[in-house]
Every structure is written in structure tokens, then in C-alpha cells.
Short mmCIF file of C-alpha atoms in Angstrom, two decimals:
data_model
loop_
_atom_site.label_atom_id
_atom_site.label_comp_id
_atom_site.label_asym_id
_atom_site.label_seq_id
_atom_site.Cartn_x
_atom_site.Cartn_y
_atom_site.Cartn_z
CA MET A 262 23.13 -86.49 40.20
CA VAL A 263 21.34 -83.15 40.14
CA GLY A 264 18.67 -83.71 42.78
CA MET A 265 15.60 -84.85 40.83
CA ARG A 266 13.29 -87.81 41.22
CA PRO A 267 10.24 -89.21 39.40
CA GLN A 268 6.80 -88.72 40.95
CA ARG A 269 3.47 -89.93 39.61
CA VAL A 270 0.59 -87.50 40.03
CA GLU A 271 -3.10 -88.41 39.77
CA ILE A 272 -4.56 -85.79 37.45
CA GLN A 273 -8.07 -87.22 37.67
CA PRO A 274 -9.46 -90.72 38.27
CA GLY A 275 -7.95 -92.94 35.55
CA THR A 276 -5.26 -90.43 34.55
CA LEU A 277 -1.75 -90.60 36.01
CA MET A 278 1.13 -88.43 34.84
CA ASN A 279 4.80 -88.92 35.67
CA PHE A 280 6.89 -85.85 36.50
CA TRP A 281 10.59 -85.59 37.23
CA VAL A 282 10.66 -83.08 40.08
CA PRO A 283 13.27 -81.47 42.36
CA THR A 284 13.99 -83.72 45.34
CA GLU A 285 13.86 -80.75 47.71
CA LYS A 286 10.32 -80.01 46.57
CA THR A 287 7.89 -80.85 49.36
CA LYS A 288 4.93 -82.81 48.03
CA GLY A 289 1.75 -80.81 48.24
CA SER A 290 3.40 -77.51 49.20
CA SER A 291 2.03 -74.33 47.68
CA SER A 292 4.86 -72.40 46.08
CA THR A 293 6.03 -71.20 42.69
CA THR A 294 9.64 -71.93 43.54
CA VAL A 295 12.00 -74.30 45.27
CA GLN A 296 14.49 -73.03 47.81
CA ALA A 297 18.13 -73.42 46.87
CA ASN A 298 20.85 -74.14 49.43
CA ASP A 299 21.50 -70.40 49.79
CA LYS A 300 17.77 -69.88 50.48
CA ARG A 301 17.19 -67.83 47.35
CA PRO A 302 14.11 -69.00 45.44
CA LYS A 303 14.60 -70.96 42.24
CA LYS A 304 12.26 -70.16 39.36
CA ALA A 305 10.26 -73.06 37.93
CA VAL A 306 11.18 -74.20 34.41
CA VAL A 307 9.08 -76.95 32.80
CA PHE A 308 10.48 -78.98 29.89
CA LEU A 309 7.95 -80.40 27.40
CA HIS A 310 9.28 -83.22 25.23
CA GLY A 311 8.93 -84.09 21.57
CA PHE A 312 7.00 -87.04 20.18
CA ALA A 313 9.74 -89.63 19.66
CA ALA A 314 10.84 -90.07 23.29
CA ASP A 315 9.88 -89.50 26.90
CA GLY A 316 10.69 -86.39 28.88
CA ILE A 317 13.96 -87.28 30.56
CA PHE A 318 15.48 -88.81 27.41
CA ASN A 319 14.59 -85.73 25.38
CA TRP A 320 15.86 -83.22 27.95
CA GLN A 321 18.63 -85.13 29.77
CA PHE A 322 21.42 -82.72 28.79
CA GLN A 323 19.38 -79.66 29.70
CA VAL A 324 18.35 -81.12 33.08
CA LEU A 325 21.98 -81.87 33.95
CA SER A 326 22.96 -78.32 33.00
CA LEU A 327 20.11 -76.31 34.53
CA ALA A 328 18.72 -78.18 37.55
CA ASN A 329 21.11 -76.53 40.00
CA LYS A 330 19.96 -73.02 39.05
CA TYR A 331 16.25 -73.57 38.37
CA ALA A 332 13.45 -75.68 39.82
CA VAL A 333 13.20 -78.05 36.86
CA TYR A 334 10.11 -80.14 36.12
CA VAL A 335 9.97 -82.69 33.29
CA PRO A 336 6.59 -84.34 32.65
CA ASP A 337 5.98 -87.39 30.49
CA PHE A 338 2.99 -86.71 28.26
CA LEU A 339 0.12 -89.18 28.36
CA PHE A 340 1.11 -92.50 26.70
CA PHE A 341 4.80 -91.69 27.10
CA GLY A 342 7.00 -92.96 29.92
CA ASP A 343 4.84 -93.82 32.92
CA SER A 344 1.93 -91.52 32.06
CA ILE A 345 -1.41 -93.08 31.17
CA THR A 346 -5.11 -92.26 30.94
CA ASP A 347 -8.41 -94.02 30.32
CA SER A 348 -9.78 -90.86 28.68
CA THR A 349 -10.43 -90.96 24.93
CA ASP A 350 -9.39 -87.31 24.49
CA ARG A 351 -6.20 -87.16 22.39
CA SER A 352 -6.05 -83.41 21.78
CA PRO A 353 -3.07 -81.18 22.64
CA SER A 354 -5.51 -79.22 24.81
CA PHE A 355 -6.08 -82.27 26.99
CA GLN A 356 -2.34 -82.87 27.32
CA ALA A 357 -1.92 -79.19 28.23
CA ALA A 358 -4.67 -79.32 30.85
CA CYS A 359 -3.19 -82.46 32.42
CA VAL A 360 0.29 -80.96 32.66
CA ALA A 361 -1.13 -77.75 34.13
CA LYS A 362 -3.19 -79.65 36.71
CA GLY A 363 -0.22 -81.83 37.60
CA LEU A 364 1.99 -78.80 38.14
CA GLY A 365 -0.71 -77.31 40.33
CA LYS A 366 -0.77 -80.44 42.47
CA LEU A 367 3.02 -80.18 42.76
CA GLY A 368 2.63 -76.63 44.06
CA VAL A 369 3.83 -74.78 40.94
CA GLU A 370 1.92 -71.53 40.53
CA LYS A 371 4.05 -69.84 37.83
CA CYS A 372 6.60 -71.22 35.39
CA THR A 373 8.49 -70.84 32.15
CA LEU A 374 7.92 -73.54 29.54
CA VAL A 375 10.61 -74.98 27.27
CA GLY A 376 9.01 -77.03 24.49
CA LEU A 377 10.38 -79.01 21.56
CA SER A 378 8.23 -79.93 18.55
CA TYR A 379 5.10 -81.69 19.92
CA GLY A 380 5.98 -80.25 23.33
CA GLY A 381 5.98 -76.77 21.83
CA MET A 382 2.45 -77.26 20.50
CA VAL A 383 1.26 -78.45 23.90
CA GLY A 384 3.13 -75.50 25.44
CA PHE A 385 1.33 -73.01 23.23
CA LYS A 386 -1.98 -74.54 24.38
CA MET A 387 -0.90 -74.22 28.01
CA ALA A 388 0.06 -70.58 27.48
CA GLN A 389 -3.32 -69.91 25.85
CA LEU A 390 -5.45 -71.78 28.38
CA PHE A 391 -3.48 -71.03 31.57
CA PRO A 392 -1.91 -67.57 31.22
CA ASP A 393 -1.67 -67.17 35.00
CA LEU A 394 0.51 -70.29 35.16
CA VAL A 395 2.71 -69.72 32.10
CA GLU A 396 4.81 -66.57 32.46
CA SER A 397 7.03 -67.08 29.40
CA MET A 398 8.06 -69.69 26.84
CA VAL A 399 11.08 -70.99 24.96
CA VAL A 400 9.99 -72.91 21.85
CA SER A 401 12.22 -75.02 19.60
CA CYS A 402 11.26 -76.38 16.18
CA SER A 403 7.50 -76.21 16.63
CA VAL A 404 4.36 -74.33 15.60
CA MET A 405 1.33 -72.91 17.40
CA ALA A 406 -0.80 -75.63 15.83
CA LEU A 407 -0.17 -78.22 13.13
CA THR A 408 -2.53 -76.98 10.44
CA ALA A 409 -3.29 -79.18 7.45
CA SER A 410 -1.24 -76.98 5.11
CA VAL A 411 1.81 -76.91 7.39
CA SER A 412 1.47 -80.64 7.92
CA SER A 413 1.33 -81.50 4.22
CA ASP A 414 4.25 -79.18 3.40
CA SER A 415 6.39 -80.72 6.14
CA LEU A 416 5.57 -84.31 5.17
CA ARG A 417 6.32 -83.59 1.54
CA ARG A 418 9.65 -82.04 2.51
CA ILE A 419 10.77 -85.05 4.58
CA GLY A 420 9.35 -87.69 2.24
CA PHE A 421 6.74 -89.40 4.43
CA LYS A 422 3.05 -90.03 3.73
CA SER A 423 1.95 -89.62 7.35
CA TRP A 424 3.32 -88.59 10.74
CA SER A 425 2.86 -92.09 12.11
CA ASP A 426 5.03 -93.47 9.29
CA CYS A 427 7.80 -91.15 10.44
CA LEU A 428 7.35 -91.05 14.20
CA LEU A 429 6.18 -94.59 14.96
CA PRO A 430 8.79 -96.75 13.20
CA GLU A 431 8.52 -100.53 13.37
CA THR A 432 12.07 -101.48 12.31
CA VAL A 433 15.65 -100.44 13.04
CA GLU A 434 15.81 -98.91 9.56
CA GLY A 435 12.68 -96.93 10.40
CA VAL A 436 14.32 -95.57 13.57
CA LYS A 437 17.37 -94.57 11.53
CA ALA A 438 15.13 -92.81 9.00
CA MET A 439 13.38 -90.93 11.82
CA PHE A 440 16.69 -89.74 13.26
CA ASP A 441 17.98 -88.89 9.78
CA VAL A 442 15.00 -86.57 9.33
CA GLY A 443 15.43 -85.14 12.83
CA THR A 444 19.13 -84.33 12.68
CA TYR A 445 21.58 -82.31 10.63
CA LYS A 446 23.85 -85.36 10.47
CA LEU A 447 22.70 -88.88 11.33
CA PRO A 448 24.57 -90.08 14.45
CA ASN A 449 27.14 -92.76 13.73
CA VAL A 450 26.04 -95.29 16.35
CA PRO A 451 25.74 -99.09 16.18
CA ASP A 452 22.48 -100.75 15.24
CA TRP A 453 21.97 -102.21 18.71
CA ILE A 454 21.38 -98.71 20.10
CA TYR A 455 18.69 -98.04 17.50
CA ARG A 456 17.23 -101.47 18.24
CA GLN A 457 17.07 -100.77 21.96
CA PHE A 458 15.46 -97.37 21.27
CA LEU A 459 12.87 -99.16 19.12
CA GLU A 460 12.11 -101.65 21.89
CA VAL A 461 11.84 -99.07 24.68
CA MET A 462 10.25 -95.95 23.21
CA PHE A 463 7.36 -97.13 21.01
CA ASP A 464 4.78 -98.69 23.27
CA ASN A 465 1.12 -97.53 23.26
CA ARG A 466 1.23 -97.41 19.44
CA LYS A 467 -2.54 -97.23 18.95
CA GLU A 468 -2.90 -94.31 21.36
CA LYS A 469 0.12 -92.48 19.96
CA LYS A 470 -1.24 -92.80 16.43
CA GLU A 471 -4.47 -91.25 17.69
CA LEU A 472 -2.46 -88.41 19.26
CA LEU A 473 -0.86 -87.71 15.88
CA GLU A 474 -4.21 -87.80 14.09
CA ALA A 475 -5.69 -85.36 16.63
CA LEU A 476 -2.74 -83.02 16.18
CA VAL A 477 -3.60 -81.92 12.63
CA VAL A 478 -6.29 -79.22 12.42
CA SER A 479 -8.04 -77.58 9.51
CA ASP A 480 -6.60 -74.27 8.36
CA ASN A 481 -10.09 -72.78 8.53
CA ASP A 482 -10.48 -73.84 12.15
CA PHE A 483 -7.25 -72.27 13.36
CA ILE A 484 -7.26 -68.67 14.56
CA VAL A 485 -3.95 -67.22 15.76
CA PRO A 486 -4.34 -66.59 19.51
CA HIS A 487 -2.93 -63.58 21.30
CA TYR A 488 -0.23 -64.56 23.76
CA PRO A 489 0.57 -62.07 26.54
CA GLN A 490 3.73 -64.04 27.37
CA ARG A 491 7.19 -63.35 26.00
CA VAL A 492 8.20 -66.15 23.64
CA ALA A 493 11.77 -66.96 22.62
CA LEU A 494 12.19 -69.16 19.54
CA LEU A 495 15.39 -71.23 19.52
CA TRP A 496 15.74 -73.22 16.29
CA GLY A 497 17.95 -75.75 14.59
CA GLN A 498 19.06 -73.90 11.46
CA ASN A 499 18.86 -77.10 9.39
CA ASP A 500 15.50 -78.32 10.68
CA LYS A 501 13.92 -80.34 7.86
CA ILE A 502 10.50 -80.68 9.50
CA PHE A 503 9.82 -77.06 10.51
CA ASN A 504 12.39 -75.07 8.57
CA MET A 505 13.61 -71.52 9.13
CA GLU A 506 10.82 -70.14 6.94
CA THR A 507 8.35 -71.76 9.34
CA ALA A 508 10.25 -70.22 12.26
CA SER A 509 10.14 -66.75 10.67
CA ASN A 510 6.41 -67.08 10.00
CA LEU A 511 5.86 -68.09 13.63
CA LYS A 512 7.80 -65.09 14.87
CA THR A 513 5.65 -62.83 12.67
CA GLN A 514 2.48 -64.41 14.07
CA LEU A 515 3.68 -63.88 17.65
CA GLY A 516 4.58 -60.24 17.09
CA GLU A 517 6.88 -57.94 19.00
CA ARG A 518 7.04 -60.06 22.16
CA ALA A 519 8.86 -62.84 20.30
CA THR A 520 12.54 -63.31 19.46
CA LEU A 521 14.19 -65.79 17.09
CA GLU A 522 17.65 -67.34 17.29
CA SER A 523 19.05 -70.30 15.37
CA ILE A 524 21.87 -72.79 15.87
CA GLU A 525 23.88 -73.79 12.82
CA LYS A 526 24.60 -77.40 11.89
CA ALA A 527 21.60 -78.55 13.91
CA GLY A 528 18.32 -80.13 12.88
CA HIS A 529 14.94 -80.70 14.48
CA LEU A 530 16.39 -82.46 17.53
CA VAL A 531 18.68 -79.56 18.33
CA PRO A 532 18.73 -80.04 22.17
CA LEU A 533 20.06 -83.57 21.66
CA GLU A 534 22.22 -82.93 18.60
CA ARG A 535 24.07 -79.85 19.84
CA PRO A 536 23.41 -79.83 23.60
CA CYS A 537 26.30 -77.59 24.67
CA VAL A 538 25.46 -74.84 22.18
CA TYR A 539 21.75 -75.22 22.88
CA ASN A 540 22.32 -75.01 26.65
CA ASN A 541 24.45 -71.88 26.34
CA ASN A 542 21.74 -70.18 24.30
CA LEU A 543 18.99 -71.43 26.60
CA LYS A 544 20.77 -70.12 29.70
CA LYS A 545 21.03 -66.65 28.16
CA ILE A 546 17.37 -66.71 27.11
CA LEU A 547 16.17 -67.85 30.53
CA ALA A 548 18.29 -65.17 32.18
CA SER A 549 16.66 -62.52 30.00
CA LEU A 550 13.17 -63.90 30.69
CA LEU A 551 13.52 -64.61 34.40
CA GLU A 552 16.33 -62.60 35.95
CA GLU A 553 15.30 -59.36 37.57
#
């Protein structure tokens, strides 16, 4: 509908990552942009998904809204969608390096990242490790790193013992509980939709559990990096996982180059829960970050 197609990219032997890419993008070309019909270059915007779904499910409403104006790329992280690896590295740094290398093979030299939750954490790693690639960021409902203290506070707030208990449900009721935590108001949808979501989205359970275990770091091991990029924080005002206090603390850590906006009556899954409001805010933010 909006001119995108899936493409699998070999990151290294044994590691394949799926990207949704613009159809007009020539494979292997070296460019930071894609040419629009009027020949003006389109800036590259890369959407990084959360943990409970693959890239195109997470960002479907944003892709439909923004793909005509920007060169949109949507990767599936390793062990999500059609992305896979034989590496034993489960760190966010490895995910970040694979996305960055994949974008390089697709000819993207500079981009703006839009990350939700887990995708935001991977995005922060990309911005830290590949500052020449990442020009700016939009982060929703995430943190720089999931420290042990932030992790325990969040789990206590949402009533789960571990992240795998919350994010890797095994029953329809477990899927409902996950969405109840992730939204301001649990969607009123029939059970068969939750059941289908359960059947489709939760493969590679062992590897995904290892990803979650690798995500939590010791408070003593985490040092706040300096980010040269501008970072816009766009939050669900009723996020139960990373609440507005967490968002304010993150803005303070990022300093003067960061902004913070929130969307009312929206939880952790704000791009899915209030897509129209989120898209309107995102368009304004991207215009301020990218328009000359």
C-alpha cells in the first residue's frame, strides 16, 4: 500500500535479519536517502520495535502514515519475525550492531531512530556505538539501560516476578494480562484474536528469555553515556512499566538536547493504543529534527 517490501540481509555468516524497506530502494546502493517521485531526497527513519511483537506489527500505523514522506526502514530484531542468528550473544549491543550493519548493507549512511521500549534500549546502544549513523532519536516508554533497580521497581509496579512471566505468556489469559499492563485500557477484543497473537508472536521462547535476562544490568556497571544526538521523548502518560517519573529522570540524564512530551490516556504501547495522536506528535517531532 505504501511502497515497502521485506528483505532479508545477511549480517554475518549464520545471522540473517529481516528489514521492511522502501520498494524504490535499490539493493546495494550507497545513499542515506531514497528519492521520492518529485526527486527530492527522503530522510531515512528507522523504527525499532518492542519486545512483544515483530517490527511491522508494532509500527504498522506509523508506517502507513509516514512512508510517503520518509524512507522508512523497519527491522525485526534477532529471534523476532524472520530474523535469526547462531550467535550466543544476547546483548542489546549485539542487536544494535546487527541493525547498524544491516542498514549499512542497505545503503543507509545516516538515519533517525524511533524506538519503543526494548527498541528504545537497542536504539540508545546504536546511538552510542554508531554516532555517525544515528543523527537523532525519538524514544517512547524506554530507558537507556534496564538497570537492576529500575527493573525491580517496574516489575513490582506491574505485579510480575520476572520479565519473561510478563512478556512471554503461555496462555490467552497471559496475553490479556500482558496487554492490560501495556495499555491504558485493555482492548475489548474477542479471545480468538488474543489466541492467534499467542500462536504467532511467541516462537523462539528459549532465545527470547535469554534476551530478557541479558537486558538487566547491574546499577554499578551502568555509566550514563554522553549522546551528541538530539533525543525526543514521546511517552504514554499512563505507562505502568516506565512511568512519567522514569521519563523525567531520563530527560534529566540526557540533558539539554532532550525534550519530553506525553500523550494522555495512553499506556506503554502508545503507538498502537493511540496511533493518530502518536502519529501527529511524531510528525511534528520528526519535522523539528529533520527539516531544514
